[in-house]
CSV table of C-alpha atoms in Angstrom, one decimal:
chain,number,residue,atom,x,y,z
A,1,MET,CA,96.2,-95.6,-24.8
A,2,SER,CA,98.7,-97.7,-26.7
A,3,HIS,CA,102.1,-98.5,-25.0
A,4,ILE,CA,105.2,-98.4,-27.0
A,5,VAL,CA,107.5,-101.3,-26.4
A,6,THR,CA,111.0,-101.8,-27.7
A,7,VAL,CA,111.6,-104.8,-29.9
A,8,GLN,CA,115.2,-105.0,-28.9
A,9,ASP,CA,114.4,-106.7,-25.5
A,10,ALA,CA,112.5,-109.5,-27.3
A,11,VAL,CA,115.4,-109.9,-29.8
A,12,THR,CA,118.3,-109.9,-27.4
A,13,ALA,CA,116.6,-111.9,-24.6
A,14,PHE,CA,117.6,-115.1,-26.4
A,15,ALA,CA,120.9,-114.1,-27.8
A,16,ASP,CA,123.8,-116.5,-27.4
A,17,TRP,CA,126.1,-114.0,-25.7
A,18,ILE,CA,123.8,-113.7,-22.7
A,19,GLU,CA,124.5,-117.3,-21.5
A,20,PRO,CA,127.5,-117.8,-19.2
A,21,THR,CA,130.6,-119.0,-20.9
A,22,ASP,CA,132.4,-122.2,-19.9
A,23,ALA,CA,135.1,-120.2,-18.1
A,24,GLU,CA,132.4,-118.4,-16.1
A,25,LEU,CA,130.7,-121.7,-15.2
A,26,ASP,CA,134.1,-123.2,-14.2
A,27,ALA,CA,134.7,-120.2,-11.9
A,28,ILE,CA,131.3,-120.6,-10.3
A,29,GLU,CA,132.0,-124.3,-9.8
A,30,GLU,CA,135.3,-123.5,-8.1
A,31,GLU,CA,133.7,-120.9,-5.8
A,32,MET,CA,130.7,-123.2,-4.9
A,33,PRO,CA,132.1,-124.3,-1.5
A,34,LEU,CA,132.5,-120.7,-0.5
A,35,ILE,CA,129.0,-119.8,-1.8
A,36,LEU,CA,127.5,-122.7,0.2
A,37,ALA,CA,129.4,-121.7,3.3
A,38,ASP,CA,128.1,-118.1,3.0
A,39,ILE,CA,124.6,-119.4,2.6
A,40,ASP,CA,125.0,-121.5,5.8
A,41,LEU,CA,126.2,-118.3,7.6
A,42,LEU,CA,123.3,-116.3,6.4
A,43,ASP,CA,120.9,-119.0,7.4
A,44,ALA,CA,122.4,-119.1,10.9
A,45,GLN,CA,122.1,-115.3,11.2
A,46,ILE,CA,118.6,-115.2,9.8
A,47,THR,CA,117.3,-117.7,12.4
A,48,THR,CA,118.4,-115.4,15.2
A,49,LEU,CA,116.7,-112.2,13.8
A,50,ASP,CA,113.4,-112.7,15.6
A,51,ARG,CA,114.7,-113.9,18.9
A,52,THR,CA,117.6,-113.6,21.3
A,53,PRO,CA,120.4,-115.9,20.3
A,54,ASN,CA,121.1,-118.7,22.8
A,55,GLU,CA,124.3,-120.6,23.2
A,56,LEU,CA,123.5,-123.1,20.4
A,57,ASP,CA,122.7,-120.2,18.0
A,58,ALA,CA,126.0,-118.5,18.9
A,59,ARG,CA,127.9,-121.7,18.4
A,60,ARG,CA,126.2,-122.3,15.0
A,61,ILE,CA,127.1,-118.7,13.8
A,62,ARG,CA,130.7,-119.1,15.1
A,63,ARG,CA,131.1,-122.4,13.2
A,64,ALA,CA,129.6,-120.9,10.1
A,65,ARG,CA,132.0,-118.0,10.2
A,66,HIS,CA,135.0,-120.3,10.7
A,67,ARG,CA,133.8,-122.4,7.7
A,68,VAL,CA,133.5,-119.2,5.5
A,69,LEU,CA,137.0,-118.1,6.5
A,70,ALA,CA,138.4,-121.6,5.8
A,71,GLU,CA,136.7,-121.7,2.4
A,72,ARG,CA,138.1,-118.2,1.6
A,73,VAL,CA,141.6,-119.4,2.5
A,74,ALA,CA,141.2,-122.6,0.5
A,75,LEU,CA,139.9,-120.7,-2.6
A,76,ALA,CA,142.7,-118.1,-2.3
A,77,ASN,CA,145.3,-120.9,-2.1
A,78,ARG,CA,143.7,-122.8,-5.1
A,79,THR,CA,143.7,-119.6,-7.3
A,80,ALA,CA,147.3,-118.7,-6.2
A,81,ALA,CA,148.6,-122.2,-6.9
A,82,ALA,CA,146.9,-122.1,-10.3
A,83,SER,CA,148.4,-118.8,-11.3
A,84,LEU,CA,152.0,-119.6,-10.3
A,85,PRO,CA,154.3,-121.1,-12.9
A,86,GLY,CA,155.4,-124.6,-12.3
A,87,GLY,CA,152.6,-125.2,-9.8
A,88,ALA,CA,154.9,-124.6,-6.7
A,89,ALA,CA,154.0,-122.2,-4.0
């Protein structure tokens, strides 16, 4: 039996418009501290999946949550400051 495959996937797989734009890369770079904080929080939560969390685990999760919240606030302030005319808040 012969399988029918579309040629479009092979043609569009290397199209220029699939790559992220400079604006998208800049947005990712701006959000990178928040992304890393989220990764740390997930890592802290994953380590406690197979055992009962002890005091150090609870402290690590709590610190990771605070870091995520702080990064969200910082990102919101940066984007709000960038969108205001004159740069004043």
